[in-house]
Amino acid sequence: MKVIVFLLAIVFLSACGSRKLAVKSNTSASKMADAMSHLKSKPLYRFITDWSGVKYRLGGLDKSGIDCSGFAYLLQKDIYGNSLPRRSRDQAETVNEKSLGQLKEGDLIFFSFGGASVDHVGVYLNGNYFVHASTTRGVVVDDLNMPVYQKAMVKAGSFKN
C-alpha cells in the first residue's frame, strides 16, 4: 500500500511540475520587453538597461539623478556620437522633423507639458515605445500611444548631421 501511495505521489508531483503558467502576452510590461528585445543596436539596449530606474533630478547628468534632456544628451553622445545641446528646447532645434510613422530607433521625440514650448524629450525605440527620464519614475520605457503623450507631443525627428 505504501508503494502505491508513493507512486501516486510521484506521478502527481511530476505532473504538477510540467505545467506551464500562462503569461498574458499583451500586457504593457510584455510589450515594453518586446520593444527592447527588437532594438537593432545592442549598445543602445545596454545603455537603456544600465540607466533604467535612475531617479529624475533636474539638471542631473549622472547615475545619482538625471533629467530628460541630460539623458537624451548622454544617449546621443555615447551611442550615436551626436553632440546635442543640453536643454530639451534647444535639442528640438537640432532635428530634421518627421512624422510619428517615419521614426527610427534613436530619433528624438519632444513634448510640451507646461505650455507652448518644448519641455520634455525622449528617444524613440520601436513599436511606438520610447525611453526617457520621467519626473516621477526616473528612466523608463513608455508607450507613445498613451493619451498623456499623444496630447503633449509637439515634434519628433532625427538629429541633423
PDB file of C-alpha atoms in Angstrom:
ATOM      1  CA  MET A   1       0.000   0.000   0.000  1.00  0.00           C
ATOM      2  CA  LYS A   2       2.863   2.387   0.825  1.00  0.00           C
ATOM      3  CA  VAL A   3       4.354   1.716  -2.594  1.00  0.00           C
ATOM      4  CA  ILE A   4       1.079   2.638  -4.369  1.00  0.00           C
ATOM      5  CA  VAL A   5       0.765   5.891  -2.371  1.00  0.00           C
ATOM      6  CA  PHE A   6       4.404   6.678  -3.120  1.00  0.00           C
ATOM      7  CA  LEU A   7       3.954   6.058  -6.860  1.00  0.00           C
ATOM      8  CA  LEU A   8       0.765   8.134  -6.954  1.00  0.00           C
ATOM      9  CA  ALA A   9       2.567  10.955  -5.170  1.00  0.00           C
ATOM     10  CA  ILE A  10       5.414  10.857  -7.712  1.00  0.00           C
ATOM     11  CA  VAL A  11       3.007  10.881 -10.654  1.00  0.00           C
ATOM     12  CA  PHE A  12       1.036  13.771  -9.143  1.00  0.00           C
ATOM     13  CA  LEU A  13       4.118  15.840  -8.347  1.00  0.00           C
ATOM     14  CA  SER A  14       5.729  15.259 -11.725  1.00  0.00           C
ATOM     15  CA  ALA A  15       2.500  16.262 -13.481  1.00  0.00           C
ATOM     16  CA  CYS A  16       2.325  19.462 -11.461  1.00  0.00           C
ATOM     17  CA  GLY A  17       5.930  20.269 -12.274  1.00  0.00           C
ATOM     18  CA  SER A  18       5.353  20.072 -16.013  1.00  0.00           C
ATOM     19  CA  ARG A  19       2.534  22.606 -16.148  1.00  0.00           C
ATOM     20  CA  LYS A  20       3.346  25.896 -17.810  1.00  0.00           C
ATOM     21  CA  LEU A  21       1.980  29.106 -16.410  1.00  0.00           C
ATOM     22  CA  ALA A  22       0.020  31.190 -18.868  1.00  0.00           C
ATOM     23  CA  VAL A  23       1.525  34.617 -19.420  1.00  0.00           C
ATOM     24  CA  LYS A  24      -0.599  37.366 -20.801  1.00  0.00           C
ATOM     25  CA  SER A  25       1.339  38.457 -23.872  1.00  0.00           C
ATOM     26  CA  ASN A  26      -0.385  41.779 -24.438  1.00  0.00           C
ATOM     27  CA  THR A  27       0.434  43.385 -21.090  1.00  0.00           C
ATOM     28  CA  SER A  28       2.272  46.695 -21.167  1.00  0.00           C
ATOM     29  CA  ALA A  29       5.295  45.097 -19.489  1.00  0.00           C
ATOM     30  CA  SER A  30       5.500  42.392 -22.145  1.00  0.00           C
ATOM     31  CA  LYS A  31       5.100  44.985 -24.906  1.00  0.00           C
ATOM     32  CA  MET A  32       7.922  47.069 -23.413  1.00  0.00           C
ATOM     33  CA  ALA A  33      10.101  43.977 -23.152  1.00  0.00           C
ATOM     34  CA  ASP A  34       9.260  43.177 -26.766  1.00  0.00           C
ATOM     35  CA  ALA A  35      10.284  46.693 -27.865  1.00  0.00           C
ATOM     36  CA  MET A  36      13.583  46.332 -26.007  1.00  0.00           C
ATOM     37  CA  SER A  37      14.224  42.878 -27.499  1.00  0.00           C
ATOM     38  CA  HIS A  38      13.767  44.250 -31.020  1.00  0.00           C
ATOM     39  CA  LEU A  39      16.352  47.024 -30.723  1.00  0.00           C
ATOM     40  CA  LYS A  40      18.837  46.861 -33.595  1.00  0.00           C
ATOM     41  CA  SER A  41      21.614  48.466 -31.548  1.00  0.00           C
ATOM     42  CA  LYS A  42      22.953  46.271 -28.749  1.00  0.00           C
ATOM     43  CA  PRO A  43      24.883  49.234 -27.284  1.00  0.00           C
ATOM     44  CA  LEU A  44      21.553  51.110 -27.093  1.00  0.00           C
ATOM     45  CA  TYR A  45      19.983  48.126 -25.300  1.00  0.00           C
ATOM     46  CA  ARG A  46      22.861  48.054 -22.792  1.00  0.00           C
ATOM     47  CA  PHE A  47      22.707  51.834 -22.302  1.00  0.00           C
ATOM     48  CA  ILE A  48      18.980  51.735 -21.519  1.00  0.00           C
ATOM     49  CA  THR A  49      19.223  48.760 -19.161  1.00  0.00           C
ATOM     50  CA  ASP A  50      22.195  50.379 -17.424  1.00  0.00           C
ATOM     51  CA  TRP A  51      20.246  53.609 -16.829  1.00  0.00           C
ATOM     52  CA  SER A  52      16.792  52.103 -16.188  1.00  0.00           C
ATOM     53  CA  GLY A  53      15.401  53.205 -12.852  1.00  0.00           C
ATOM     54  CA  VAL A  54      17.887  56.028 -12.287  1.00  0.00           C
ATOM     55  CA  LYS A  55      15.871  58.689 -10.496  1.00  0.00           C
ATOM     56  CA  TYR A  56      14.971  62.043 -12.006  1.00  0.00           C
ATOM     57  CA  ARG A  57      16.924  65.090 -10.875  1.00  0.00           C
ATOM     58  CA  LEU A  58      16.561  68.463 -12.612  1.00  0.00           C
ATOM     59  CA  GLY A  59      19.957  69.381 -14.069  1.00  0.00           C
ATOM     60  CA  GLY A  60      21.304  65.921 -13.242  1.00  0.00           C
ATOM     61  CA  LEU A  61      23.759  64.227 -15.545  1.00  0.00           C
ATOM     62  CA  ASP A  62      24.872  61.096 -13.713  1.00  0.00           C
ATOM     63  CA  LYS A  63      23.557  57.945 -12.032  1.00  0.00           C
ATOM     64  CA  SER A  64      22.667  59.829  -8.856  1.00  0.00           C
ATOM     65  CA  GLY A  65      19.936  61.556 -10.866  1.00  0.00           C
ATOM     66  CA  ILE A  66      19.303  62.723 -14.417  1.00  0.00           C
ATOM     67  CA  ASP A  67      16.767  64.863 -16.228  1.00  0.00           C
ATOM     68  CA  CYS A  68      15.201  64.148 -19.613  1.00  0.00           C
ATOM     69  CA  SER A  69      17.480  66.361 -21.681  1.00  0.00           C
ATOM     70  CA  GLY A  70      20.551  65.064 -19.860  1.00  0.00           C
ATOM     71  CA  PHE A  71      19.518  61.502 -20.607  1.00  0.00           C
ATOM     72  CA  ALA A  72      18.940  62.286 -24.309  1.00  0.00           C
ATOM     73  CA  TYR A  73      22.229  64.226 -24.391  1.00  0.00           C
ATOM     74  CA  LEU A  74      24.251  61.307 -22.967  1.00  0.00           C
ATOM     75  CA  LEU A  75      22.467  58.658 -25.034  1.00  0.00           C
ATOM     76  CA  GLN A  76      23.016  60.530 -28.289  1.00  0.00           C
ATOM     77  CA  LYS A  77      26.681  61.209 -27.427  1.00  0.00           C
ATOM     78  CA  ASP A  78      27.539  57.710 -26.204  1.00  0.00           C
ATOM     79  CA  ILE A  79      25.544  55.634 -28.702  1.00  0.00           C
ATOM     80  CA  TYR A  80      25.452  57.739 -31.868  1.00  0.00           C
ATOM     81  CA  GLY A  81      28.337  60.190 -31.424  1.00  0.00           C
ATOM     82  CA  ASN A  82      25.976  63.173 -31.742  1.00  0.00           C
ATOM     83  CA  SER A  83      26.618  66.410 -29.886  1.00  0.00           C
ATOM     84  CA  LEU A  84      23.290  67.779 -28.683  1.00  0.00           C
ATOM     85  CA  PRO A  85      22.687  70.985 -26.759  1.00  0.00           C
ATOM     86  CA  ARG A  86      21.924  70.385 -23.063  1.00  0.00           C
ATOM     87  CA  ARG A  87      18.341  71.740 -22.883  1.00  0.00           C
ATOM     88  CA  SER A  88      15.351  69.968 -24.494  1.00  0.00           C
ATOM     89  CA  ARG A  89      14.025  73.090 -26.232  1.00  0.00           C
ATOM     90  CA  ASP A  90      17.470  73.652 -27.788  1.00  0.00           C
ATOM     91  CA  GLN A  91      17.693  69.952 -28.716  1.00  0.00           C
ATOM     92  CA  ALA A  92      14.392  70.304 -30.596  1.00  0.00           C
ATOM     93  CA  GLU A  93      16.091  72.779 -32.939  1.00  0.00           C
ATOM     94  CA  THR A  94      18.685  70.165 -33.959  1.00  0.00           C
ATOM     95  CA  VAL A  95      16.361  67.641 -35.622  1.00  0.00           C
ATOM     96  CA  ASN A  96      15.019  67.106 -39.113  1.00  0.00           C
ATOM     97  CA  GLU A  97      11.318  66.793 -38.387  1.00  0.00           C
ATOM     98  CA  LYS A  98       9.500  63.509 -39.129  1.00  0.00           C
ATOM     99  CA  SER A  99       6.028  62.170 -38.603  1.00  0.00           C
ATOM    100  CA  LEU A 100       5.498  59.504 -35.952  1.00  0.00           C
ATOM    101  CA  GLY A 101       5.217  56.786 -38.609  1.00  0.00           C
ATOM    102  CA  GLN A 102       8.642  57.695 -40.035  1.00  0.00           C
ATOM    103  CA  LEU A 103      10.563  57.472 -36.755  1.00  0.00           C
ATOM    104  CA  LYS A 104      13.521  55.153 -36.451  1.00  0.00           C
ATOM    105  CA  GLU A 105      15.417  53.818 -33.456  1.00  0.00           C
ATOM    106  CA  GLY A 106      17.331  56.662 -31.807  1.00  0.00           C
ATOM    107  CA  ASP A 107      15.191  59.521 -33.131  1.00  0.00           C
ATOM    108  CA  LEU A 108      14.186  62.226 -30.672  1.00  0.00           C
ATOM    109  CA  ILE A 109      10.627  62.992 -29.568  1.00  0.00           C
ATOM    110  CA  PHE A 110       9.701  66.302 -27.972  1.00  0.00           C
ATOM    111  CA  PHE A 111       6.796  67.162 -25.714  1.00  0.00           C
ATOM    112  CA  SER A 112       5.228  70.234 -24.177  1.00  0.00           C
ATOM    113  CA  PHE A 113       3.548  69.516 -20.854  1.00  0.00           C
ATOM    114  CA  GLY A 114       3.696  73.030 -19.444  1.00  0.00           C
ATOM    115  CA  GLY A 115       2.694  75.362 -22.259  1.00  0.00           C
ATOM    116  CA  ALA A 116       3.765  76.252 -25.778  1.00  0.00           C
ATOM    117  CA  SER A 117       7.489  75.483 -25.660  1.00  0.00           C
ATOM    118  CA  VAL A 118       9.260  72.128 -25.580  1.00  0.00           C
ATOM    119  CA  ASP A 119       9.875  70.991 -22.004  1.00  0.00           C
ATOM    120  CA  HIS A 120      10.497  67.241 -22.338  1.00  0.00           C
ATOM    121  CA  VAL A 121      12.408  64.884 -24.625  1.00  0.00           C
ATOM    122  CA  GLY A 122      12.592  61.141 -25.157  1.00  0.00           C
ATOM    123  CA  VAL A 123      14.320  58.748 -27.549  1.00  0.00           C
ATOM    124  CA  TYR A 124      12.268  56.581 -29.915  1.00  0.00           C
ATOM    125  CA  LEU A 125      12.850  52.822 -29.805  1.00  0.00           C
ATOM    126  CA  ASN A 126      10.309  50.960 -31.992  1.00  0.00           C
ATOM    127  CA  GLY A 127       6.673  49.904 -31.986  1.00  0.00           C
ATOM    128  CA  ASN A 128       5.662  53.329 -30.582  1.00  0.00           C
ATOM    129  CA  TYR A 129       7.840  52.887 -27.487  1.00  0.00           C
ATOM    130  CA  PHE A 130      10.388  55.407 -26.271  1.00  0.00           C
ATOM    131  CA  VAL A 131      12.796  55.823 -23.384  1.00  0.00           C
ATOM    132  CA  HIS A 132      13.011  58.959 -21.273  1.00  0.00           C
ATOM    133  CA  ALA A 133      13.693  60.292 -17.798  1.00  0.00           C
ATOM    134  CA  SER A 134      10.261  60.662 -16.212  1.00  0.00           C
ATOM    135  CA  THR A 135       9.962  63.218 -13.416  1.00  0.00           C
ATOM    136  CA  THR A 136       8.089  60.701 -11.247  1.00  0.00           C
ATOM    137  CA  ARG A 137       9.539  57.313 -12.274  1.00  0.00           C
ATOM    138  CA  GLY A 138      13.077  58.049 -13.422  1.00  0.00           C
ATOM    139  CA  VAL A 139      14.478  56.462 -16.584  1.00  0.00           C
ATOM    140  CA  VAL A 140      11.740  54.273 -18.096  1.00  0.00           C
ATOM    141  CA  VAL A 141      10.416  52.903 -21.368  1.00  0.00           C
ATOM    142  CA  ASP A 142       6.900  54.163 -22.132  1.00  0.00           C
ATOM    143  CA  ASP A 143       4.201  53.785 -24.763  1.00  0.00           C
ATOM    144  CA  LEU A 144       3.705  56.778 -27.066  1.00  0.00           C
ATOM    145  CA  ASN A 145       0.092  55.690 -27.561  1.00  0.00           C
ATOM    146  CA  MET A 146      -0.770  56.756 -24.024  1.00  0.00           C
ATOM    147  CA  PRO A 147      -3.089  59.786 -24.176  1.00  0.00           C
ATOM    148  CA  VAL A 148      -0.808  61.894 -21.980  1.00  0.00           C
ATOM    149  CA  TYR A 149       1.984  61.600 -24.560  1.00  0.00           C
ATOM    150  CA  GLN A 150      -0.294  61.913 -27.594  1.00  0.00           C
ATOM    151  CA  LYS A 151      -1.636  65.225 -26.274  1.00  0.00           C
ATOM    152  CA  ALA A 152       1.787  66.620 -25.370  1.00  0.00           C
ATOM    153  CA  MET A 153       3.915  65.516 -28.352  1.00  0.00           C
ATOM    154  CA  VAL A 154       4.943  68.537 -30.410  1.00  0.00           C
ATOM    155  CA  LYS A 155       7.863  67.423 -32.578  1.00  0.00           C
ATOM    156  CA  ALA A 156       9.923  64.387 -33.498  1.00  0.00           C
ATOM    157  CA  GLY A 157      12.822  63.738 -35.806  1.00  0.00           C
ATOM    158  CA  SER A 158      16.359  62.636 -36.419  1.00  0.00           C
ATOM    159  CA  PHE A 159      19.500  64.528 -35.484  1.00  0.00           C
ATOM    160  CA  LYS A 160      20.802  66.801 -38.241  1.00  0.00           C
ATOM    161  CA  ASN A 161      24.274  65.622 -39.184  1.00  0.00           C
TER     162      ASN A 161
END
